Amino acid sequence: MKRTHTCGELRKANVDQTVTLAGWVQNRRDHGSLMFIDLRDRYGLTQIVFDLDNPDVLELGQHVRSEWVLQITGKVIARPDDMVNPKMVTGEIEVTVQSFKIFSRSAPIPFETDAYAKVGEETRMKYRYLDLRRPQMQRNLQVRHAVCHAIREVMDGEGFMEIETPILGRSTPEGARDYLVPSRVHQGKYYALPQSPQIFKQILMVGGCDRYYQIARCFRDEDLRADRQPEFTQFDVEMSFADPDDIFAVIERCMVAAFKDGIGVTVNPPFERMPYSVSMDKYGCDKPDLRFGLELHDLCKLVKEVEFKVFTAVLESGGIVKGMAVPGGAEFSRKDMDNLTELVKIYGAKGLAWIKVQNGEYSGAPVKFFKPEQLNAVRDELGAKDGDMMMFVADKKKIVNASLAALRNEMGSRLNLYKDGEFRFVWITDFPLFEWNEEENRWDAAHHPFTSINEEDMEIFMTAEKTAGSRIGEVRSSSYDLVLNGVELASGSVRIHDAEVQKRVFELLNISPEQAKDRFGFFIDALSYGTPPHAGIAPGIDRLVAMMLGFENIREVIAFPKTAKAIDLMTEAPGDVDSKQLRDLGIQNVTPKR
RNA sequence: GCGGUGGUGGCGCAAUUGGUUAGCGUACCAGACUGUCGAUCUGGUGGUCGCGGGUUCGAGUCCCGUCCACCGCGCCA
């Protein structure tokens, strides 16, 4: 080895030892006939001293610059008491250099790598290798590693096998847009990169693998968000002969280990469970942040008689009115309210109605349409107290829920209703099996077409019409999401193992037997040869680690992420290819290059 | 596809109603300095204000277009 110790390792106990360190020059403090260098590696910083005891070495050392890579041999000495640096773990010692070697020099760096440097994202991404040297990024990757390691340990202990599934697969028409890979051998045909190993993991169950997991890369060619990258990592799990409770228990054990090993935080299973319908009613979404209350309330009945056109028109056309009470909201200014109105408009709401409760009186534009007892009834339903603001949205159900859910999250954050470092898990269960697709005028699978049906709804499932507004929408699936602080961390379900049920699902989805055979023929064949009941789930590793570290952006926990336009600023992928490569593949560009 | 925010020395930012030679911090370069640790002090280099067009006596600033980054909506079974 080119070193005897790392730069984060030496302590008082090492005093008088002769050591060799290797690392980057973090910093140089030159006092003329005395010079200090902070030498950095993954593990930390160690102060190296150059002085007149070794004038030739000092002279050479003074030519050294930031980010050069050095090998330093010297003696560990204890710092005098008044020179101990309590901010450094190695601050009790320093190494007096006896000799050093320059492994490599560095061009002047585009930005500093110390913990204080403020650098924009674009610059960080272009020079990601420099960004990765920063202690924060080192920690992010370290925590990510610890999480994956903890998961593997738990899963191994539970008898799961980690099995790899293909990256080059077959496109299936449902779901996200596929990334396609042209086949050279079969020109005109394409592989698709997996959106998830869904079908393969189910086939592993048919193949008797019983307990499978994989920390798997997934690809979706859709537009990006702070928490969505075109390639991302799922902790993919499938279990035979398992019920949802078994899945929950395994995942909870993984979460406990991941939080413990990742960031030293104790989380306490079992996690709360909440049916989808309750979550939608109370929080307006299927991923509620339960760190704070601010529950939504349906006011349709209470405001039915109120002569407020905004409400009556909506109710007559089949919409709903919901509201919430914001503690202390009476203090909001007109500007605040305009601001919040803009927020709900993003989700399609036409406006935000509000009534202040202050000094025992009500104020706000809609007040005049209410009778006093109606106001009191609404106040009691919302639980509004003096000094609160009651906020209402009236519109189609979907819009009301989406806008109030966003408003609720905004209020939670703006009013500091939760603390950093608080982790509130909840299992959301009993999602609907189908959802109505307005544009296509048909029922779509809410999760995916292999999700099994809640036994209690089997009768409706088998008998209802597949028309708009039929009871099919009421059928609950046996599926579940794991939600943490308002973020969807995982999604899973019990799978269909009964051919008749599967047929019926396809029928309701308007997938003919021929189409089904064409799209998933191999899969349906597989299921026909003796399929164990099985269930699975897939937590997102990027989101999990980001949340543990307090980031909203998963790029912080991915070594080489892509921009919002799916570009890698470092490698400049995607890039051009030789025309020969295209010829080999039988491909021609039909859109002109810009 | 749509909406919002931003783009000014290497990096992070400022520049009032459109007005003189575009500033500040840091990095970098040179010099000084024996106890610093985000060293200090002195001096210095460095800018096509993202790009293109327009308005104007005059544009970093206003207008139009365009590109890039970020956030969100749509999209993401």
PDB file of N, CA, C and O in Angstrom, chain A residues 164-227:
ATOM      1  N   GLU A 164     -30.524 -11.400 -10.303  1.00  0.00           N
ATOM      2  CA  GLU A 164     -30.529 -10.362 -11.332  1.00  0.00           C
ATOM      3  C   GLU A 164     -31.523 -10.704 -12.429  1.00  0.00           C
ATOM      4  O   GLU A 164     -31.692 -11.869 -12.782  1.00  0.00           O
ATOM      5  N   THR A 165     -32.142  -9.681 -12.957  1.00  0.00           N
ATOM      6  CA  THR A 165     -33.080  -9.848 -14.069  1.00  0.00           C
ATOM      7  C   THR A 165     -32.565  -9.033 -15.253  1.00  0.00           C
ATOM      8  O   THR A 165     -31.729  -8.149 -15.068  1.00  0.00           O
ATOM      9  N   PRO A 166     -33.058  -9.312 -16.435  1.00  0.00           N
ATOM     10  CA  PRO A 166     -32.478  -8.670 -17.623  1.00  0.00           C
ATOM     11  C   PRO A 166     -32.665  -7.156 -17.659  1.00  0.00           C
ATOM     12  O   PRO A 166     -33.656  -6.628 -17.177  1.00  0.00           O
ATOM     13  N   ILE A 167     -31.674  -6.507 -18.241  1.00  0.00           N
ATOM     14  CA  ILE A 167     -31.794  -5.082 -18.553  1.00  0.00           C
ATOM     15  C   ILE A 167     -32.381  -4.937 -19.956  1.00  0.00           C
ATOM     16  O   ILE A 167     -33.192  -4.062 -20.218  1.00  0.00           O
ATOM     17  N   LEU A 168     -31.961  -5.813 -20.866  1.00  0.00           N
ATOM     18  CA  LEU A 168     -32.534  -5.802 -22.202  1.00  0.00           C
ATOM     19  C   LEU A 168     -33.777  -6.671 -22.174  1.00  0.00           C
ATOM     20  O   LEU A 168     -33.691  -7.892 -22.045  1.00  0.00           O
ATOM     21  N   GLY A 169     -34.920  -6.028 -22.252  1.00  0.00           N
ATOM     22  CA  GLY A 169     -36.173  -6.768 -22.160  1.00  0.00           C
ATOM     23  C   GLY A 169     -37.061  -6.448 -23.323  1.00  0.00           C
ATOM     24  O   GLY A 169     -36.604  -6.011 -24.382  1.00  0.00           O
ATOM     25  N   ARG A 170     -38.335  -6.657 -23.119  1.00  0.00           N
ATOM     26  CA  ARG A 170     -39.303  -6.488 -24.187  1.00  0.00           C
ATOM     27  C   ARG A 170     -40.243  -5.376 -23.799  1.00  0.00           C
ATOM     28  O   ARG A 170     -40.654  -5.281 -22.645  1.00  0.00           O
ATOM     29  N   SER A 171     -40.567  -4.530 -24.745  1.00  0.00           N
ATOM     30  CA  SER A 171     -41.473  -3.424 -24.450  1.00  0.00           C
ATOM     31  C   SER A 171     -42.878  -3.951 -24.229  1.00  0.00           C
ATOM     32  O   SER A 171     -43.350  -4.816 -24.950  1.00  0.00           O
ATOM     33  N   THR A 172     -43.510  -3.469 -23.173  1.00  0.00           N
ATOM     34  CA  THR A 172     -44.929  -3.752 -22.977  1.00  0.00           C
ATOM     35  C   THR A 172     -45.644  -2.406 -23.009  1.00  0.00           C
ATOM     36  O   THR A 172     -45.127  -1.426 -22.484  1.00  0.00           O
ATOM     37  N   PRO A 173     -46.780  -2.380 -23.645  1.00  0.00           N
ATOM     38  CA  PRO A 173     -47.373  -1.075 -23.969  1.00  0.00           C
ATOM     39  C   PRO A 173     -47.861  -0.272 -22.767  1.00  0.00           C
ATOM     40  O   PRO A 173     -47.925   0.937 -22.852  1.00  0.00           O
ATOM     41  N   GLU A 174     -48.190  -0.914 -21.673  1.00  0.00           N
ATOM     42  CA  GLU A 174     -48.715  -0.160 -20.539  1.00  0.00           C
ATOM     43  C   GLU A 174     -47.626   0.641 -19.836  1.00  0.00           C
ATOM     44  O   GLU A 174     -46.443   0.388 -19.997  1.00  0.00           O
ATOM     45  N   GLY A 175     -48.082   1.598 -19.045  1.00  0.00           N
ATOM     46  CA  GLY A 175     -47.175   2.257 -18.132  1.00  0.00           C
ATOM     47  C   GLY A 175     -46.378   3.381 -18.758  1.00  0.00           C
ATOM     48  O   GLY A 175     -46.802   4.025 -19.700  1.00  0.00           O
ATOM     49  N   ALA A 176     -45.208   3.607 -18.188  1.00  0.00           N
ATOM     50  CA  ALA A 176     -44.380   4.726 -18.608  1.00  0.00           C
ATOM     51  C   ALA A 176     -43.814   4.462 -20.000  1.00  0.00           C
ATOM     52  O   ALA A 176     -43.795   3.335 -20.483  1.00  0.00           O
ATOM     53  N   ARG A 177     -43.334   5.515 -20.614  1.00  0.00           N
ATOM     54  CA  ARG A 177     -42.655   5.399 -21.896  1.00  0.00           C
ATOM     55  C   ARG A 177     -41.354   4.628 -21.688  1.00  0.00           C
ATOM     56  O   ARG A 177     -40.638   4.852 -20.722  1.00  0.00           O
ATOM     57  N   ASP A 178     -41.086   3.710 -22.607  1.00  0.00           N
ATOM     58  CA  ASP A 178     -39.883   2.885 -22.485  1.00  0.00           C
ATOM     59  C   ASP A 178     -38.659   3.566 -23.088  1.00  0.00           C
ATOM     60  O   ASP A 178     -38.775   4.294 -24.073  1.00  0.00           O
ATOM     61  N   TYR A 179     -37.516   3.297 -22.520  1.00  0.00           N
ATOM     62  CA  TYR A 179     -36.255   3.540 -23.215  1.00  0.00           C
ATOM     63  C   TYR A 179     -36.026   2.348 -24.123  1.00  0.00           C
ATOM     64  O   TYR A 179     -36.116   1.202 -23.685  1.00  0.00           O
ATOM     65  N   LEU A 180     -35.741   2.611 -25.378  1.00  0.00           N
ATOM     66  CA  LEU A 180     -35.608   1.533 -26.349  1.00  0.00           C
ATOM     67  C   LEU A 180     -34.160   1.355 -26.774  1.00  0.00           C
ATOM     68  O   LEU A 180     -33.403   2.320 -26.859  1.00  0.00           O
ATOM     69  N   VAL A 181     -33.803   0.111 -27.031  1.00  0.00           N
ATOM     70  CA  VAL A 181     -32.465  -0.230 -27.515  1.00  0.00           C
ATOM     71  C   VAL A 181     -32.623  -1.005 -28.807  1.00  0.00           C
ATOM     72  O   VAL A 181     -33.230  -2.069 -28.812  1.00  0.00           O
ATOM     73  N   PRO A 182     -32.104  -0.477 -29.903  1.00  0.00           N
ATOM     74  CA  PRO A 182     -32.285  -1.168 -31.177  1.00  0.00           C
ATOM     75  C   PRO A 182     -31.456  -2.447 -31.232  1.00  0.00           C
ATOM     76  O   PRO A 182     -30.351  -2.504 -30.696  1.00  0.00           O
ATOM     77  N   SER A 183     -32.016  -3.436 -31.869  1.00  0.00           N
ATOM     78  CA  SER A 183     -31.302  -4.694 -32.039  1.00  0.00           C
ATOM     79  C   SER A 183     -30.539  -4.669 -33.364  1.00  0.00           C
ATOM     80  O   SER A 183     -31.113  -4.346 -34.404  1.00  0.00           O
ATOM     81  N   ARG A 184     -29.251  -4.970 -33.296  1.00  0.00           N
ATOM     82  CA  ARG A 184     -28.456  -5.036 -34.530  1.00  0.00           C
ATOM     83  C   ARG A 184     -28.750  -6.327 -35.285  1.00  0.00           C
ATOM     84  O   ARG A 184     -28.908  -6.353 -36.490  1.00  0.00           O
ATOM     85  N   VAL A 185     -28.872  -7.408 -34.498  1.00  0.00           N
ATOM     86  CA  VAL A 185     -29.057  -8.726 -35.105  1.00  0.00           C
ATOM     87  C   VAL A 185     -30.438  -8.844 -35.752  1.00  0.00           C
ATOM     88  O   VAL A 185     -30.600  -9.485 -36.774  1.00  0.00           O
ATOM     89  N   HIS A 186     -31.402  -8.191 -35.107  1.00  0.00           N
ATOM     90  CA  HIS A 186     -32.774  -8.242 -35.643  1.00  0.00           C
ATOM     91  C   HIS A 186     -33.200  -6.829 -35.975  1.00  0.00           C
ATOM     92  O   HIS A 186     -33.815  -6.149 -35.157  1.00  0.00           O
ATOM     93  N   GLN A 187     -32.809  -6.374 -37.134  1.00  0.00           N
ATOM     94  CA  GLN A 187     -33.027  -4.981 -37.465  1.00  0.00           C
ATOM     95  C   GLN A 187     -34.513  -4.660 -37.525  1.00  0.00           C
ATOM     96  O   GLN A 187     -35.314  -5.444 -38.004  1.00  0.00           O
ATOM     97  N   GLY A 188     -34.825  -3.489 -36.987  1.00  0.00           N
ATOM     98  CA  GLY A 188     -36.225  -3.089 -36.928  1.00  0.00           C
ATOM     99  C   GLY A 188     -36.902  -3.517 -35.646  1.00  0.00           C
ATOM    100  O   GLY A 188     -38.031  -3.145 -35.374  1.00  0.00           O
ATOM    101  N   LYS A 189     -36.188  -4.337 -34.862  1.00  0.00           N
ATOM    102  CA  LYS A 189     -36.751  -4.725 -33.563  1.00  0.00           C
ATOM    103  C   LYS A 189     -35.969  -4.059 -32.437  1.00  0.00           C
ATOM    104  O   LYS A 189     -34.812  -3.683 -32.611  1.00  0.00           O
ATOM    105  N   TYR A 190     -36.625  -3.961 -31.299  1.00  0.00           N
ATOM    106  CA  TYR A 190     -36.062  -3.193 -30.191  1.00  0.00           C
ATOM    107  C   TYR A 190     -36.215  -3.920 -28.869  1.00  0.00           C
ATOM    108  O   TYR A 190     -37.232  -4.549 -28.606  1.00  0.00           O
ATOM    109  N   TYR A 191     -35.188  -3.787 -28.062  1.00  0.00           N
ATOM    110  CA  TYR A 191     -35.328  -4.133 -26.655  1.00  0.00           C
ATOM    111  C   TYR A 191     -35.881  -2.908 -25.930  1.00  0.00           C
ATOM    112  O   TYR A 191     -35.778  -1.786 -26.418  1.00  0.00           O
ATOM    113  N   ALA A 192     -36.419  -3.132 -24.746  1.00  0.00           N
ATOM    114  CA  ALA A 192     -36.794  -2.012 -23.887  1.00  0.00           C
ATOM    115  C   ALA A 192     -36.073  -2.190 -22.560  1.00  0.00           C
ATOM    116  O   ALA A 192     -35.923  -3.311 -22.077  1.00  0.00           O
ATOM    117  N   LEU A 193     -35.594  -1.090 -22.003  1.00  0.00           N
ATOM    118  CA  LEU A 193     -35.010  -1.170 -20.665  1.00  0.00           C
ATOM    119  C   LEU A 193     -36.158  -1.299 -19.656  1.00  0.00           C
ATOM    120  O   LEU A 193     -37.239  -0.758 -19.872  1.00  0.00           O
ATOM    121  N   PRO A 194     -35.952  -2.030 -18.569  1.00  0.00           N
ATOM    122  CA  PRO A 194     -37.062  -2.312 -17.650  1.00  0.00           C
ATOM    123  C   PRO A 194     -37.523  -1.070 -16.895  1.00  0.00           C
ATOM    124  O   PRO A 194     -36.724  -0.329 -16.338  1.00  0.00           O
ATOM    125  N   GLN A 195     -38.832  -0.862 -16.872  1.00  0.00           N
ATOM    126  CA  GLN A 195     -39.412   0.162 -15.991  1.00  0.00           C
ATOM    127  C   GLN A 195     -39.361  -0.317 -14.558  1.00  0.00           C
ATOM    128  O   GLN A 195     -39.356   0.462 -13.614  1.00  0.00           O
ATOM    129  N   SER A 196     -39.387  -1.622 -14.419  1.00  0.00           N
ATOM    130  CA  SER A 196     -39.177  -2.322 -13.144  1.00  0.00           C
ATOM    131  C   SER A 196     -39.104  -3.792 -13.513  1.00  0.00           C
ATOM    132  O   SER A 196     -39.503  -4.168 -14.608  1.00  0.00           O
ATOM    133  N   PRO A 197     -38.562  -4.622 -12.640  1.00  0.00           N
ATOM    134  CA  PRO A 197     -38.474  -6.050 -12.987  1.00  0.00           C
ATOM    135  C   PRO A 197     -39.786  -6.799 -12.741  1.00  0.00           C
ATOM    136  O   PRO A 197     -39.779  -8.010 -12.559  1.00  0.00           O
ATOM    137  N   GLN A 198     -40.907  -6.087 -12.750  1.00  0.00           N
ATOM    138  CA  GLN A 198     -42.191  -6.638 -12.339  1.00  0.00           C
ATOM    139  C   GLN A 198     -42.478  -8.045 -12.863  1.00  0.00           C
ATOM    140  O   GLN A 198     -42.699  -8.973 -12.090  1.00  0.00           O
ATOM    141  N   ILE A 199     -42.460  -8.193 -14.181  1.00  0.00           N
ATOM    142  CA  ILE A 199     -42.880  -9.478 -14.741  1.00  0.00           C
ATOM    143  C   ILE A 199     -41.864 -10.559 -14.418  1.00  0.00           C
ATOM    144  O   ILE A 199     -42.217 -11.685 -14.059  1.00  0.00           O
ATOM    145  N   PHE A 200     -40.590 -10.189 -14.476  1.00  0.00           N
ATOM    146  CA  PHE A 200     -39.556 -11.183 -14.165  1.00  0.00           C
ATOM    147  C   PHE A 200     -39.647 -11.664 -12.729  1.00  0.00           C
ATOM    148  O   PHE A 200     -39.459 -12.844 -12.436  1.00  0.00           O
ATOM    149  N   LYS A 201     -39.941 -10.746 -11.804  1.00  0.00           N
ATOM    150  CA  LYS A 201     -39.964 -11.219 -10.414  1.00  0.00           C
ATOM    151  C   LYS A 201     -41.155 -12.120 -10.176  1.00  0.00           C
ATOM    152  O   LYS A 201     -41.068 -13.075  -9.405  1.00  0.00           O
ATOM    153  N   GLN A 202     -42.262 -11.852 -10.866  1.00  0.00           N
ATOM    154  CA  GLN A 202     -43.397 -12.764 -10.719  1.00  0.00           C
ATOM    155  C   GLN A 202     -43.086 -14.123 -11.332  1.00  0.00           C
ATOM    156  O   GLN A 202     -43.468 -15.157 -10.808  1.00  0.00           O
ATOM    157  N   ILE A 203     -42.365 -14.102 -12.454  1.00  0.00           N
ATOM    158  CA  ILE A 203     -42.004 -15.370 -13.076  1.00  0.00           C
ATOM    159  C   ILE A 203     -41.008 -16.136 -12.196  1.00  0.00           C
ATOM    160  O   ILE A 203     -41.021 -17.364 -12.156  1.00  0.00           O
ATOM    161  N   LEU A 204     -40.175 -15.407 -11.465  1.00  0.00           N
ATOM    162  CA  LEU A 204     -39.289 -16.089 -10.507  1.00  0.00           C
ATOM    163  C   LEU A 204     -40.111 -16.843  -9.469  1.00  0.00           C
ATOM    164  O   LEU A 204     -39.722 -17.920  -9.010  1.00  0.00           O
ATOM    165  N   MET A 205     -41.256 -16.274  -9.087  1.00  0.00           N
ATOM    166  CA  MET A 205     -42.120 -16.967  -8.136  1.00  0.00           C
ATOM    167  C   MET A 205     -42.683 -18.245  -8.764  1.00  0.00           C
ATOM    168  O   MET A 205     -42.703 -19.301  -8.147  1.00  0.00           O
ATOM    169  N   VAL A 206     -43.113 -18.116 -10.039  1.00  0.00           N
ATOM    170  CA  VAL A 206     -43.581 -19.307 -10.756  1.00  0.00           C
ATOM    171  C   VAL A 206     -42.435 -20.314 -10.834  1.00  0.00           C
ATOM    172  O   VAL A 206     -42.642 -21.524 -10.760  1.00  0.00           O
ATOM    173  N   GLY A 207     -41.230 -19.796 -10.938  1.00  0.00           N
ATOM    174  CA  GLY A 207     -40.049 -20.651 -11.023  1.00  0.00           C
ATOM    175  C   GLY A 207     -39.604 -21.198  -9.681  1.00  0.00           C
ATOM    176  O   GLY A 207     -38.521 -21.765  -9.580  1.00  0.00           O
ATOM    177  N   GLY A 208     -40.398 -21.000  -8.663  1.00  0.00           N
ATOM    178  CA  GLY A 208     -40.112 -21.612  -7.377  1.00  0.00           C
ATOM    179  C   GLY A 208     -39.048 -20.912  -6.563  1.00  0.00           C
ATOM    180  O   GLY A 208     -38.543 -21.457  -5.581  1.00  0.00           O
ATOM    181  N   CYS A 209     -38.702 -19.690  -6.931  1.00  0.00           N
ATOM    182  CA  CYS A 209     -37.635 -18.999  -6.198  1.00  0.00           C
ATOM    183  C   CYS A 209     -38.096 -18.460  -4.847  1.00  0.00           C
ATOM    184  O   CYS A 209     -37.263 -18.111  -3.999  1.00  0.00           O
ATOM    185  N   ASP A 210     -39.404 -18.353  -4.701  1.00  0.00           N
ATOM    186  CA  ASP A 210     -39.997 -18.227  -3.364  1.00  0.00           C
ATOM    187  C   ASP A 210     -39.764 -16.890  -2.664  1.00  0.00           C
ATOM    188  O   ASP A 210     -40.693 -16.233  -2.247  1.00  0.00           O
ATOM    189  N   ARG A 211     -38.536 -16.526  -2.481  1.00  0.00           N
ATOM    190  CA  ARG A 211     -38.234 -15.233  -1.858  1.00  0.00           C
ATOM    191  C   ARG A 211     -37.122 -14.569  -2.646  1.00  0.00           C
ATOM    192  O   ARG A 211     -35.966 -15.000  -2.581  1.00  0.00           O
ATOM    193  N   TYR A 212     -37.502 -13.538  -3.396  1.00  0.00           N
ATOM    194  CA  TYR A 212     -36.550 -12.845  -4.274  1.00  0.00           C
ATOM    195  C   TYR A 212     -36.425 -11.392  -3.849  1.00  0.00           C
ATOM    196  O   TYR A 212     -37.373 -10.770  -3.403  1.00  0.00           O
ATOM    197  N   TYR A 213     -35.223 -10.874  -3.977  1.00  0.00           N
ATOM    198  CA  TYR A 213     -35.091  -9.426  -3.921  1.00  0.00           C
ATOM    199  C   TYR A 213     -33.955  -9.019  -4.848  1.00  0.00           C
ATOM    200  O   TYR A 213     -33.153  -9.857  -5.285  1.00  0.00           O
ATOM    201  N   GLN A 214     -33.914  -7.721  -5.147  1.00  0.00           N
ATOM    202  CA  GLN A 214     -32.861  -7.207  -5.999  1.00  0.00           C
ATOM    203  C   GLN A 214     -32.817  -5.697  -5.798  1.00  0.00           C
ATOM    204  O   GLN A 214     -33.857  -5.055  -5.664  1.00  0.00           O
ATOM    205  N   ILE A 215     -31.628  -5.178  -5.725  1.00  0.00           N
ATOM    206  CA  ILE A 215     -31.508  -3.726  -5.748  1.00  0.00           C
ATOM    207  C   ILE A 215     -31.278  -3.384  -7.201  1.00  0.00           C
ATOM    208  O   ILE A 215     -30.173  -3.549  -7.720  1.00  0.00           O
ATOM    209  N   ALA A 216     -32.363  -2.992  -7.864  1.00  0.00           N
ATOM    210  CA  ALA A 216     -32.423  -3.021  -9.325  1.00  0.00           C
ATOM    211  C   ALA A 216     -32.545  -1.633  -9.914  1.00  0.00           C
ATOM    212  O   ALA A 216     -33.260  -0.787  -9.393  1.00  0.00           O
ATOM    213  N   ARG A 217     -31.851  -1.430 -11.016  1.00  0.00           N
ATOM    214  CA  ARG A 217     -31.989  -0.178 -11.751  1.00  0.00           C
ATOM    215  C   ARG A 217     -33.244  -0.242 -12.626  1.00  0.00           C
ATOM    216  O   ARG A 217     -33.515  -1.256 -13.273  1.00  0.00           O
ATOM    217  N   CYS A 218     -33.989   0.848 -12.638  1.00  0.00           N
ATOM    218  CA  CYS A 218     -35.202   0.934 -13.435  1.00  0.00           C
ATOM    219  C   CYS A 218     -35.127   2.168 -14.318  1.00  0.00           C
ATOM    220  O   CYS A 218     -34.489   3.150 -13.966  1.00  0.00           O
ATOM    221  N   PHE A 219     -35.826   2.106 -15.453  1.00  0.00           N
ATOM    222  CA  PHE A 219     -35.725   3.185 -16.446  1.00  0.00           C
ATOM    223  C   PHE A 219     -37.110   3.619 -16.910  1.00  0.00           C
ATOM    224  O   PHE A 219     -37.922   2.776 -17.271  1.00  0.00           O
ATOM    225  N   ARG A 220     -37.361   4.900 -16.880  1.00  0.00           N
ATOM    226  CA  ARG A 220     -38.638   5.401 -17.403  1.00  0.00           C
ATOM    227  C   ARG A 220     -38.385   6.679 -18.184  1.00  0.00           C
ATOM    228  O   ARG A 220     -37.805   7.622 -17.650  1.00  0.00           O
ATOM    229  N   ASP A 221     -38.822   6.686 -19.410  1.00  0.00           N
ATOM    230  CA  ASP A 221     -38.580   7.844 -20.275  1.00  0.00           C
ATOM    231  C   ASP A 221     -39.724   8.837 -20.123  1.00  0.00           C
ATOM    232  O   ASP A 221     -40.528   9.030 -21.023  1.00  0.00           O
ATOM    233  N   GLU A 222     -39.804   9.439 -18.951  1.00  0.00           N
ATOM    234  CA  GLU A 222     -40.824  10.441 -18.681  1.00  0.00           C
ATOM    235  C   GLU A 222     -40.132  11.704 -18.187  1.00  0.00           C
ATOM    236  O   GLU A 222     -38.947  11.693 -17.879  1.00  0.00           O
ATOM    237  N   ASP A 223     -40.878  12.792 -18.106  1.00  0.00           N
ATOM    238  CA  ASP A 223     -40.267  14.042 -17.673  1.00  0.00           C
ATOM    239  C   ASP A 223     -39.855  13.971 -16.207  1.00  0.00           C
ATOM    240  O   ASP A 223     -40.490  13.292 -15.406  1.00  0.00           O
ATOM    241  N   LEU A 224     -38.807  14.696 -15.868  1.00  0.00           N
ATOM    242  CA  LEU A 224     -38.190  14.553 -14.557  1.00  0.00           C
ATOM    243  C   LEU A 224     -38.781  15.505 -13.518  1.00  0.00           C
ATOM    244  O   LEU A 224     -39.440  16.480 -13.843  1.00  0.00           O
ATOM    245  N   ARG A 225     -38.504  15.185 -12.277  1.00  0.00           N
ATOM    246  CA  ARG A 225     -38.855  16.025 -11.136  1.00  0.00           C
ATOM    247  C   ARG A 225     -37.697  15.958 -10.143  1.00  0.00           C
ATOM    248  O   ARG A 225     -36.768  15.183 -10.331  1.00  0.00           O
ATOM    249  N   ALA A 226     -37.826  16.709  -9.070  1.00  0.00           N
ATOM    250  CA  ALA A 226     -36.791  16.644  -8.046  1.00  0.00           C
ATOM    251  C   ALA A 226     -36.629  15.214  -7.535  1.00  0.00           C
ATOM    252  O   ALA A 226     -35.521  14.775  -7.242  1.00  0.00           O
ATOM    253  N   ASP A 227     -37.718  14.473  -7.471  1.00  0.00           N
ATOM    254  CA  ASP A 227     -37.645  13.102  -6.942  1.00  0.00           C
ATOM    255  C   ASP A 227     -37.809  12.051  -8.041  1.00  0.00           C
ATOM    256  O   ASP A 227     -38.150  10.916  -7.752  1.00  0.00           O
TER     257      ASP A 227
END
